[in-house]
GROMACS .gro file of C-alpha atoms in nm:
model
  381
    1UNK     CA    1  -4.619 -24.409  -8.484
    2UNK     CA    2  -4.250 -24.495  -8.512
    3UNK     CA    3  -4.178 -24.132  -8.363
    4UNK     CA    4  -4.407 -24.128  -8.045
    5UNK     CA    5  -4.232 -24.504  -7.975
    6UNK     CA    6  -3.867 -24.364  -7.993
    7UNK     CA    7  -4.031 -24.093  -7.726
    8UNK     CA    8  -4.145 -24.375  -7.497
    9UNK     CA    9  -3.860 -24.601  -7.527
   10UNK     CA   10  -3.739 -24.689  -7.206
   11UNK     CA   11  -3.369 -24.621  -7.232
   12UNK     CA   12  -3.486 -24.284  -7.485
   13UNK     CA   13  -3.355 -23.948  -7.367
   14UNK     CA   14  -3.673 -23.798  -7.453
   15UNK     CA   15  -3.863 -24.022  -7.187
   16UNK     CA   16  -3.820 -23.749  -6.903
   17UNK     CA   17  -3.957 -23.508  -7.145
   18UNK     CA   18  -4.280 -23.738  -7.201
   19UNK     CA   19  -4.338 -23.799  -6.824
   20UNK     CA   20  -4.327 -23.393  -6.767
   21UNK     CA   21  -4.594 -23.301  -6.995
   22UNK     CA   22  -4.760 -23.635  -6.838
   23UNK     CA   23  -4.757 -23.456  -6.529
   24UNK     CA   24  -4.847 -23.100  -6.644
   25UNK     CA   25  -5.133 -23.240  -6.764
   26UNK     CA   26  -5.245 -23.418  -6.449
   27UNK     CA   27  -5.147 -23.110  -6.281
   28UNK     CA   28  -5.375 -22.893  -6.472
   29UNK     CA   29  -5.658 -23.109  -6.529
   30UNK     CA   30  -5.671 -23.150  -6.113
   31UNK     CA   31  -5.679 -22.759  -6.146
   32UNK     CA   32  -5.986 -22.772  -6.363
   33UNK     CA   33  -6.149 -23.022  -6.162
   34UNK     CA   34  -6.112 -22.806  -5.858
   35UNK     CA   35  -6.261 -22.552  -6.034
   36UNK     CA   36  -6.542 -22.746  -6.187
   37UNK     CA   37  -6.666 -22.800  -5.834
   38UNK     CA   38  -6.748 -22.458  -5.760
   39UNK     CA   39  -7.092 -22.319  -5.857
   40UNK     CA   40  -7.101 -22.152  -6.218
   41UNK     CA   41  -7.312 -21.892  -6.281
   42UNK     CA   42  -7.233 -21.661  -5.987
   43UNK     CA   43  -7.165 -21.290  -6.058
   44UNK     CA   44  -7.197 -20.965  -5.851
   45UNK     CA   45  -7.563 -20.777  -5.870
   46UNK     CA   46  -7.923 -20.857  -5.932
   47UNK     CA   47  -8.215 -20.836  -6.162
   48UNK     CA   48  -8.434 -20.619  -5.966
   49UNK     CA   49  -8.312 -20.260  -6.045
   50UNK     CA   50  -8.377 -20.061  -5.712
   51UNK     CA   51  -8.098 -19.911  -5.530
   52UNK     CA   52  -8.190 -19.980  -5.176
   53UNK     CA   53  -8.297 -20.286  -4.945
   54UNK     CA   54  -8.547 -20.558  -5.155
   55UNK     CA   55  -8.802 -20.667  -4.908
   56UNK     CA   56  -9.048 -20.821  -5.202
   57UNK     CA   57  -9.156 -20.825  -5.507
   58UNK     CA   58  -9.431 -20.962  -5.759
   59UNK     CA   59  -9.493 -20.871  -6.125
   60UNK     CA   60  -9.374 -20.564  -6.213
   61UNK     CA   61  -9.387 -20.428  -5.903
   62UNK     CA   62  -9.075 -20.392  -5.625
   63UNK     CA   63  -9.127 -20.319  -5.223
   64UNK     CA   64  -8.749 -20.212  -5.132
   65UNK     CA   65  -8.647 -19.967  -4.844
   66UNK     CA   66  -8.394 -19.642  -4.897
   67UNK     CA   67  -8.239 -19.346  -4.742
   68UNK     CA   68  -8.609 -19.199  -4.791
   69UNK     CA   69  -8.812 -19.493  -4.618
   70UNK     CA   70  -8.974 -19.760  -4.772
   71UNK     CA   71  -9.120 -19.729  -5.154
   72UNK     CA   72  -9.295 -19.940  -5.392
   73UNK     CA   73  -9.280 -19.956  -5.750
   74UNK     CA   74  -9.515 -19.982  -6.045
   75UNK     CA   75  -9.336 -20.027  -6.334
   76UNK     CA   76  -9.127 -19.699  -6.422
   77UNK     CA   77  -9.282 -19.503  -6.099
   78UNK     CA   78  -9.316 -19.537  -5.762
   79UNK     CA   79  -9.424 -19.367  -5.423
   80UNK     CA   80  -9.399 -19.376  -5.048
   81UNK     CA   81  -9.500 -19.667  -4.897
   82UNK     CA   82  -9.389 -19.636  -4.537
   83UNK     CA   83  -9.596 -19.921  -4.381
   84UNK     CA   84  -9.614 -20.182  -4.645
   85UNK     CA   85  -9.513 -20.548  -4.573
   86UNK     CA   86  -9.615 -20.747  -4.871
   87UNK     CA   87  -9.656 -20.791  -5.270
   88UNK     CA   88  -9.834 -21.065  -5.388
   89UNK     CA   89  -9.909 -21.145  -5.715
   90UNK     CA   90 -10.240 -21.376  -5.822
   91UNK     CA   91 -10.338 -21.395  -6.205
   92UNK     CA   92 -10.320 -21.097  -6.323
   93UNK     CA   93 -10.346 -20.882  -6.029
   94UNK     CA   94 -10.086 -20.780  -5.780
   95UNK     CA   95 -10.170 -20.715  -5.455
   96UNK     CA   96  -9.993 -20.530  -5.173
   97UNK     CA   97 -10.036 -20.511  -4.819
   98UNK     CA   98  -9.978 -20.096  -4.800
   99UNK     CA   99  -9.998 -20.141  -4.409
  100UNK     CA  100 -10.383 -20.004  -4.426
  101UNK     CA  101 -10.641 -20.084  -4.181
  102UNK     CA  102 -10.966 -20.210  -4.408
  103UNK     CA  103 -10.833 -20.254  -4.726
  104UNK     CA  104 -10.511 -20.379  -4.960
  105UNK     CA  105 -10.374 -20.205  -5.245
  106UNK     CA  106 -10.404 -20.382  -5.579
  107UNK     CA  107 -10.320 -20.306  -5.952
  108UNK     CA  108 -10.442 -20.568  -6.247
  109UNK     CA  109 -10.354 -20.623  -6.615
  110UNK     CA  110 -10.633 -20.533  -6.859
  111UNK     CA  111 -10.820 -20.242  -6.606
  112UNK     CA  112 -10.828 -19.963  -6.694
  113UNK     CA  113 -10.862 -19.788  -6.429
  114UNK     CA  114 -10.588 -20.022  -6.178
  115UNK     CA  115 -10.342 -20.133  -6.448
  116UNK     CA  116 -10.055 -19.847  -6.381
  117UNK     CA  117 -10.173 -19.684  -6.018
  118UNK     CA  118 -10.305 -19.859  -5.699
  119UNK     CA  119 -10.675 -19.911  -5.628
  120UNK     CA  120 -10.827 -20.042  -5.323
  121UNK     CA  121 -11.009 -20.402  -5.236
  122UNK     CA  122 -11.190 -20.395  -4.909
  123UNK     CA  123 -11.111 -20.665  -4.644
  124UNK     CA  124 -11.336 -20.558  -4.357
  125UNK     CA  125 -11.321 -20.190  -4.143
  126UNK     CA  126 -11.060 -20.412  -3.865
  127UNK     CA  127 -10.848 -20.550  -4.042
  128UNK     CA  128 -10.526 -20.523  -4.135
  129UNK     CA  129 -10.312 -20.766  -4.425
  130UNK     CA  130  -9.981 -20.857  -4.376
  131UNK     CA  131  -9.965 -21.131  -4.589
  132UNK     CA  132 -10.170 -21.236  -4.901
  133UNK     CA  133 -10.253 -21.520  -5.105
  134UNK     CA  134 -10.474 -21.601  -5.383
  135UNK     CA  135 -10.641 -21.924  -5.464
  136UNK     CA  136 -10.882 -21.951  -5.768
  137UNK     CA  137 -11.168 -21.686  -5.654
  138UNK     CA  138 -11.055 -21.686  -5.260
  139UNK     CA  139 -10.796 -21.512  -5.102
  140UNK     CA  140 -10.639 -21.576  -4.807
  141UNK     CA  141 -10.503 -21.338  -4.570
  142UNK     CA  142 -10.263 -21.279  -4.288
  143UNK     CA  143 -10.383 -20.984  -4.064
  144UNK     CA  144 -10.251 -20.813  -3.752
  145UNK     CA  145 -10.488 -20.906  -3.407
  146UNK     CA  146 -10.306 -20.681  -3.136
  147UNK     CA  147 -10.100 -20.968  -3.007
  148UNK     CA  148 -10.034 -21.184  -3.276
  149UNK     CA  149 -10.133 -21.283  -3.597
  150UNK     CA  150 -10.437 -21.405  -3.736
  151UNK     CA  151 -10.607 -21.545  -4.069
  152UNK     CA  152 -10.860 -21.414  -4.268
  153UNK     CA  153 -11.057 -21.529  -4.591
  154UNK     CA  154 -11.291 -21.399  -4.830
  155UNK     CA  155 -11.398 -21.392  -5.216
  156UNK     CA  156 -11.241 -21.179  -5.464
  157UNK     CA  157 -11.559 -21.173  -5.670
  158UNK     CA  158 -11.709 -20.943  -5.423
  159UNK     CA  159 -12.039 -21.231  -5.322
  160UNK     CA  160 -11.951 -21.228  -4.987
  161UNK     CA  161 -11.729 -20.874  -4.911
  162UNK     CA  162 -11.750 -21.009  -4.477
  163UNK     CA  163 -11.411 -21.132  -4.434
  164UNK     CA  164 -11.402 -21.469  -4.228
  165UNK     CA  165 -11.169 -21.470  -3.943
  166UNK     CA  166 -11.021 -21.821  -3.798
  167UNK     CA  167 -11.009 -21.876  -3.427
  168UNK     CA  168 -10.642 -21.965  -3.370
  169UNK     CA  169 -10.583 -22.180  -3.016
  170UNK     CA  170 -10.198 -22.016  -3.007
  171UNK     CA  171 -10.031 -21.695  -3.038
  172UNK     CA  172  -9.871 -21.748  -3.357
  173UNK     CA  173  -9.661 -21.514  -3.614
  174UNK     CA  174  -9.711 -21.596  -3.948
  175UNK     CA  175  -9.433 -21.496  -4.260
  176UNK     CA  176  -9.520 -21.671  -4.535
  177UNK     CA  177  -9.817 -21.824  -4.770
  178UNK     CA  178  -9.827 -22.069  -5.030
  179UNK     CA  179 -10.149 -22.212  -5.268
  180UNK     CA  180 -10.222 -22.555  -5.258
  181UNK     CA  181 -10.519 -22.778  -5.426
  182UNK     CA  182 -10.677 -22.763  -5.116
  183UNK     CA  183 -10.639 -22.456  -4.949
  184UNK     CA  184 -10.298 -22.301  -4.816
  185UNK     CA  185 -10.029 -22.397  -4.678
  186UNK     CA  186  -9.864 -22.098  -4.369
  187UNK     CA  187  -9.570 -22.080  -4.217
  188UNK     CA  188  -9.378 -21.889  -3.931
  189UNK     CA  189  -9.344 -21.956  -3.577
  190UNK     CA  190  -9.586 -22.005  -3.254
  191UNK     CA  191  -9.500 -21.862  -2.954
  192UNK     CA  192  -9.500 -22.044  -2.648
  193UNK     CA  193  -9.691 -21.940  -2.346
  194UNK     CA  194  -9.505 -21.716  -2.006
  195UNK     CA  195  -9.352 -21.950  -1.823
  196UNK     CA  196  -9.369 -22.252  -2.064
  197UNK     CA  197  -9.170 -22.502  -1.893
  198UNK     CA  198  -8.923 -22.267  -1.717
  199UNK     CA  199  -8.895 -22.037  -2.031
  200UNK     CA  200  -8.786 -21.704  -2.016
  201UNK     CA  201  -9.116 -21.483  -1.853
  202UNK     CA  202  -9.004 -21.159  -2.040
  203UNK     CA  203  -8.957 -21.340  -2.411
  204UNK     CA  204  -9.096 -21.699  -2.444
  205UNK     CA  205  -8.928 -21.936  -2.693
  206UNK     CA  206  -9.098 -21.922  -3.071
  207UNK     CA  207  -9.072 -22.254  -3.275
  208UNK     CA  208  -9.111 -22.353  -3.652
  209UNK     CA  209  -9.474 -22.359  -3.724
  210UNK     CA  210  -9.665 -22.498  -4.055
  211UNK     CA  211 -10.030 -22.504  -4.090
  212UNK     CA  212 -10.271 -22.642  -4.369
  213UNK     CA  213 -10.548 -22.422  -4.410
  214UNK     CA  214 -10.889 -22.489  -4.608
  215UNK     CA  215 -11.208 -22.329  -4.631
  216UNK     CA  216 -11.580 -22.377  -4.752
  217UNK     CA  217 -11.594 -22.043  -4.866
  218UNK     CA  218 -11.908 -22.019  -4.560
  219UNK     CA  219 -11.786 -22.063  -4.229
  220UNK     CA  220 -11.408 -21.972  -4.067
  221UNK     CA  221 -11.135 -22.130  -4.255
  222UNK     CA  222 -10.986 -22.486  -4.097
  223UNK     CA  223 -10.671 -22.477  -3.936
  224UNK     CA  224 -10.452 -22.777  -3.847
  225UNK     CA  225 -10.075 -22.761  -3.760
  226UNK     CA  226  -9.898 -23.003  -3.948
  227UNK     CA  227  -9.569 -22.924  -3.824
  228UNK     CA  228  -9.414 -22.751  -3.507
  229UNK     CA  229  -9.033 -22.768  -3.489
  230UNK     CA  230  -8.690 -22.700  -3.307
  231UNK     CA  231  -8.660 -22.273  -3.205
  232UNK     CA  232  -8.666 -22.040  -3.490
  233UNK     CA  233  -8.939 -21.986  -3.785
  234UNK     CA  234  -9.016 -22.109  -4.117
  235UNK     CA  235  -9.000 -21.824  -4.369
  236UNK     CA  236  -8.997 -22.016  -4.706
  237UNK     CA  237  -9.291 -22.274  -4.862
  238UNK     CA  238  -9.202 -22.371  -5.252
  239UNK     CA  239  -9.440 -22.678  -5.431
  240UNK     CA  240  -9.204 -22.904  -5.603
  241UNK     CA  241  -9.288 -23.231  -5.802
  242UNK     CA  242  -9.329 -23.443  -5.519
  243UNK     CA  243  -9.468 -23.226  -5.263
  244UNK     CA  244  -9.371 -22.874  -5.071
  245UNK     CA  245  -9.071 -22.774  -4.905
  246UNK     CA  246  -9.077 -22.552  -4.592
  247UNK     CA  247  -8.721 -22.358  -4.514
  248UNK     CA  248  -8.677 -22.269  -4.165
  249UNK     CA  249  -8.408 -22.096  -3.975
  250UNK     CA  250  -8.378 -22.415  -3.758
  251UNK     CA  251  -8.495 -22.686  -4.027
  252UNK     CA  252  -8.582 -22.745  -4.343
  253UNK     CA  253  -8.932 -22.973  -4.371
  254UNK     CA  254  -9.036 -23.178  -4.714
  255UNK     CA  255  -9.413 -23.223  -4.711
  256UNK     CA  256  -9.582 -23.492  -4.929
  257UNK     CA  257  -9.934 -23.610  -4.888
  258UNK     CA  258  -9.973 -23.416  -4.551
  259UNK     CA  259  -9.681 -23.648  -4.420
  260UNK     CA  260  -9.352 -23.438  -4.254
  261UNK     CA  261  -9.004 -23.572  -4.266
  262UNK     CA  262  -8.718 -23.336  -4.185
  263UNK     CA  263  -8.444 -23.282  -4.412
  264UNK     CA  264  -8.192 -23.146  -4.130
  265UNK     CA  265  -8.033 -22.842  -4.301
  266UNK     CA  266  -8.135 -22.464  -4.188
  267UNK     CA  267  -8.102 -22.146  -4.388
  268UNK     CA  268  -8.132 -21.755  -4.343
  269UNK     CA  269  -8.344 -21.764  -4.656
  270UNK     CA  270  -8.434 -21.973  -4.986
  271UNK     CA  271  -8.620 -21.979  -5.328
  272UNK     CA  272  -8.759 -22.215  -5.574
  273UNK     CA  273  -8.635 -22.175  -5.931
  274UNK     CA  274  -8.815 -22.266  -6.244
  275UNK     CA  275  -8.730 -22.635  -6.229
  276UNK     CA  276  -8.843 -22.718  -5.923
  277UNK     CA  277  -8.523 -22.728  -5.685
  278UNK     CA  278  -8.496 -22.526  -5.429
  279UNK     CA  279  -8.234 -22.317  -5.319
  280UNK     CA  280  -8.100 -22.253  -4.957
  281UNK     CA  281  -7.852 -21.972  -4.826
  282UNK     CA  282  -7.664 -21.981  -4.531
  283UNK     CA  283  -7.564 -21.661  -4.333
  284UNK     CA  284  -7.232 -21.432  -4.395
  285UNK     CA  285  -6.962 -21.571  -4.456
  286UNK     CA  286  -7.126 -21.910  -4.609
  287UNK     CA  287  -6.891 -22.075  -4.857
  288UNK     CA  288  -7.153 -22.338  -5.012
  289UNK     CA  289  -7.565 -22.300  -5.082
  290UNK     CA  290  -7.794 -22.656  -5.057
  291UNK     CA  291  -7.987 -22.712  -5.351
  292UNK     CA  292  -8.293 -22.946  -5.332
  293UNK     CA  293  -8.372 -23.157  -5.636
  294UNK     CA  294  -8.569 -23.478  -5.629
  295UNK     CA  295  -8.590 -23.459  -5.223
  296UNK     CA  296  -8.215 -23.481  -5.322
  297UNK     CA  297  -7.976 -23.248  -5.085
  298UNK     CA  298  -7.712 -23.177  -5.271
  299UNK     CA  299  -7.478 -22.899  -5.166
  300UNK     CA  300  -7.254 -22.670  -5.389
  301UNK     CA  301  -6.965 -22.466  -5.337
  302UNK     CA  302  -6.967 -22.092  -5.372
  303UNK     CA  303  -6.698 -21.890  -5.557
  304UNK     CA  304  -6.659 -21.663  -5.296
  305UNK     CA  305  -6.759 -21.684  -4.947
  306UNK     CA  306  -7.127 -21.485  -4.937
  307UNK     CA  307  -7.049 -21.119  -4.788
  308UNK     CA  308  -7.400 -21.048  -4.724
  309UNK     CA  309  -7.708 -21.119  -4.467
  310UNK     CA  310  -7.978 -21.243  -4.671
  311UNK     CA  311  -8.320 -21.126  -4.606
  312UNK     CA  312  -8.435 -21.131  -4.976
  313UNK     CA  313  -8.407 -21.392  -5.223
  314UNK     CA  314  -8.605 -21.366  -5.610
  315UNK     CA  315  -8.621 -21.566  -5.958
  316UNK     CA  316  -8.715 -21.445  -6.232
  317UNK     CA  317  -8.849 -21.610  -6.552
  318UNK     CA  318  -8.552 -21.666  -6.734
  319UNK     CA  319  -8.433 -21.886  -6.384
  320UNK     CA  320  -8.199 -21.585  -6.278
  321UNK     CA  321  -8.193 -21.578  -5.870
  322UNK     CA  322  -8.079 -21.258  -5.714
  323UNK     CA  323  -7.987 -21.254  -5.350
  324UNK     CA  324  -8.033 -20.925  -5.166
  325UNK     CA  325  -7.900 -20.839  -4.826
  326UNK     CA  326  -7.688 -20.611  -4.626
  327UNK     CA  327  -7.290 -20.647  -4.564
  328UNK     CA  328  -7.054 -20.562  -4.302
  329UNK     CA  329  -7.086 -20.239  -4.362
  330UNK     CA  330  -7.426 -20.201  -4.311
  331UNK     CA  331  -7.526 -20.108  -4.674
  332UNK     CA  332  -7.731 -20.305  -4.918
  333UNK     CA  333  -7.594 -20.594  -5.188
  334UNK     CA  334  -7.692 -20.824  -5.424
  335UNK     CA  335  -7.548 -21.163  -5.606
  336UNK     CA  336  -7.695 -21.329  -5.920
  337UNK     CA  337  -7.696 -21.720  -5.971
  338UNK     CA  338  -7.802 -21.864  -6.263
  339UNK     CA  339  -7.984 -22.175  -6.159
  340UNK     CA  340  -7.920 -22.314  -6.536
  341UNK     CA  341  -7.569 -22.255  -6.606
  342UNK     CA  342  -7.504 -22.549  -6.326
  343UNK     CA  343  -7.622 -22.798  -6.572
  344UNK     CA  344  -7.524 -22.666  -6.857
  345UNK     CA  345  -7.260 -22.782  -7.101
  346UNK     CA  346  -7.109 -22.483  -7.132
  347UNK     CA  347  -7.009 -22.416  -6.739
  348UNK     CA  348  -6.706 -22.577  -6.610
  349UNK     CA  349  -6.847 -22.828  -6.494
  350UNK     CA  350  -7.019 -22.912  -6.831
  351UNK     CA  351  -6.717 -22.879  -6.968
  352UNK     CA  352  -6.508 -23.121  -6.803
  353UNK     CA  353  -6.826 -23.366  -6.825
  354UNK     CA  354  -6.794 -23.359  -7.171
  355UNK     CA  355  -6.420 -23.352  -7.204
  356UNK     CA  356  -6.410 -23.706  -6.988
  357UNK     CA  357  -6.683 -23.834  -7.237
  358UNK     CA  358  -6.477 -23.739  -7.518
  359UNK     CA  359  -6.126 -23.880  -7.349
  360UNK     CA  360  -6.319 -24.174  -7.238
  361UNK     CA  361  -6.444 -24.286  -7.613
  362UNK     CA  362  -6.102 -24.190  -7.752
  363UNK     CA  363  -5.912 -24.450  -7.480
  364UNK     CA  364  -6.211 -24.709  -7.560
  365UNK     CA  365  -6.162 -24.657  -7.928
  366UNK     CA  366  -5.807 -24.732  -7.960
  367UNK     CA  367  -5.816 -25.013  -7.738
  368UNK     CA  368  -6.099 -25.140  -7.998
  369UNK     CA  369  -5.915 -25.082  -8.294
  370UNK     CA  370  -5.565 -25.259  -8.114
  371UNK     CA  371  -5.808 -25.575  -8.053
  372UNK     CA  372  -5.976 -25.585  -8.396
  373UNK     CA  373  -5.594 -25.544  -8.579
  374UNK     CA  374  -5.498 -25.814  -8.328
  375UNK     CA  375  -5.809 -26.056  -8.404
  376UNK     CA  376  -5.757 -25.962  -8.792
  377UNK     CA  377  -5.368 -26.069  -8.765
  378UNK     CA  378  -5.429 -26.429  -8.580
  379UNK     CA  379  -5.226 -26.206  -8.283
  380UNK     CA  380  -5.244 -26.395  -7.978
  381UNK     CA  381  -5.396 -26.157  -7.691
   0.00000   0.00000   0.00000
């Protein structure tokens, strides 16, 4: 030790050399600590393999828009789909709403005859899907009514093939369905009525709408709004541990036990990963994303501002979210985050975590070993 106490003699000439690397260190570990609070895991590209605009996907199945029009995918091939708004996938089977009045297009695992081409389920001669859901043995569906939008249930076991319409009070538009022990839970946005307290005549406000659905299986399913909100629409409903979270473009609504409480961040679009947070994305230009964890908001900072719109967001098994959208010049992109490498020990963050662990037990070791040689030498301390 004799050598490192010449270095920090006071009056030693080397003490000027000891408080520079001092402060190269602190220098570089605020570097590193800067970095550490940007989100790991970020890189350019995505998981679904389609060269065009993602609008959804389920299984093994993409619905993504090119040069040529809009196309779906079935594995390895794929065909025209010019009207088609929707993949779903329940069990084993993937549905899609192909845009066709009186039926949806589906494809299951295990048939022989529907496992690698689309075959038909028939919702009723009027009707037209938009929006699908599965729940055990009923299905819930979003269909098209002229004006509006509309729901529509019925049994995939083919008992009762009459679909049941409800009889909605408002002139709603609905984006988005989600399971739930009881029924459904449906988002989007209800229109208010011409002239609705001075509104504009020509295009009347729309506002955040959630709705719990439930049926008997007999008569039209039950509808009750559980949530109507600021201007804009809800276009995202994830289950989480303690509840559901609806994403809006206005708000952002955690539901537990039927009760709302609003969480006071919007986003252009979101996802739920595979442990149960949810993920919210901000328009072009956004330099952080809002994770929710726990009903925790936490928000993290972005590498790089985000240089797209984005109007499609997906995760796939392994926790890998892709974010697809358009840029500034009009033409379709993709980012990758890898909801896991945020908490792992291996990201920057992790890194430094473990490096202040490390420093920390180091400091609180020597100072244990100077008071146990001081204790074992009568030392006065």
């Amino acid at each position: 030790m004799s050598g490192w106490r010449r270095l920090l003699e006071e009056e030693s000439e080397h003490q000027w050399l000891s408080f520079a690397v001092f402060t190269v260190i602190v220098i570089i570990g605020a570097v590193l600590i800067d970095w550490s609070s940007e989100l790991s895991g970020v890189h350019e590209g995505s998981t679904l393999e389609v060269e065009g605009i993602v609008i959804d996907s389920a299984g093994s199945s993409i619905l993504y828009q090119d040069d040529e029009g809009v196309r779906i995918t079935i594995g390895e091939s794929e065909q025209t789909a010019q009207y088609a708004t929707c993949l779903s996938q329940h069990n084993k089977i993937t549905f899609a709403c192909m845009g066709d009045m009186g039926s949806v297009s589906f494809i299951e695992e295990g048939n022989a005859f529907c496992e690698n081409e689309w075959c038909l389920f028939d919702i009723g001669a009027n009707l037209t899907a938009t929006q699908i859901s599965g729940n055990g043995m009923a299905i819930l569906m979003v269909v098209e009514d002229g004006v509006g939008d509309s729901l529509a249930a019925l049994w995939l076991d083919g008992e009762n093939k009459d679909p049941v319409v409800a009889d909605l009070d408002a002139k709603m538009f609905l984006e988005v369905i989600t399971p739930t022990e009881d029924g459904w839970l449906v988002g989007g946005s209800w229109q208010a009525p011409v002239n609705w307290l001075g509104s504009n005549p020509v295009s009347p406000p729309m506002f955040e709408l959630v709705i719990s659905v439930t049926w008997d299986g007999l008569s039209a399913p039950d509808v009750e709004i559980i949530h109507m909100g600021n201007e804009g629409s809800i276009h995202g409903i994830f289950a989480t541990d303690e509840g559901y979270i609806a994403t809006g473009t206005s708000d952002t609504i955690s539901i537990v036990d039927g009760k709302t409480s609003s969480l006071g961040i919007n986003s252009y679009a979101a996802i739920g990963d595979n442990n149960g947070d949810v993920w919210l994305f901000g328009g072009i230009g956004s330099e952080t994303v809002a994770i929710i964890s726990n009903d925790e908001l936490k928000v993290e900072k972005l590498p790089e501002p985000l240089e797209i719109i984005p109007n499609y967001i997906h995760c796939d098994d392994e926790g890998m979210i892709s974010i697809h959208g358009v840029n500034l010049a009009d033409d379709s992109d993709s980012i990758s985050i890898d909801s896991n490498a945020r908490s792992s020990i291996t990201s920057m963050r992790g890194i430094m975590d473990l490096g202040f662990i490390l420093v920390s037990l180091l400091v609180v070791s020597i100072m244990s070993w100077n008071i146990i040689e001081a204790i074992r030498k009568g030392e006065v301390f």
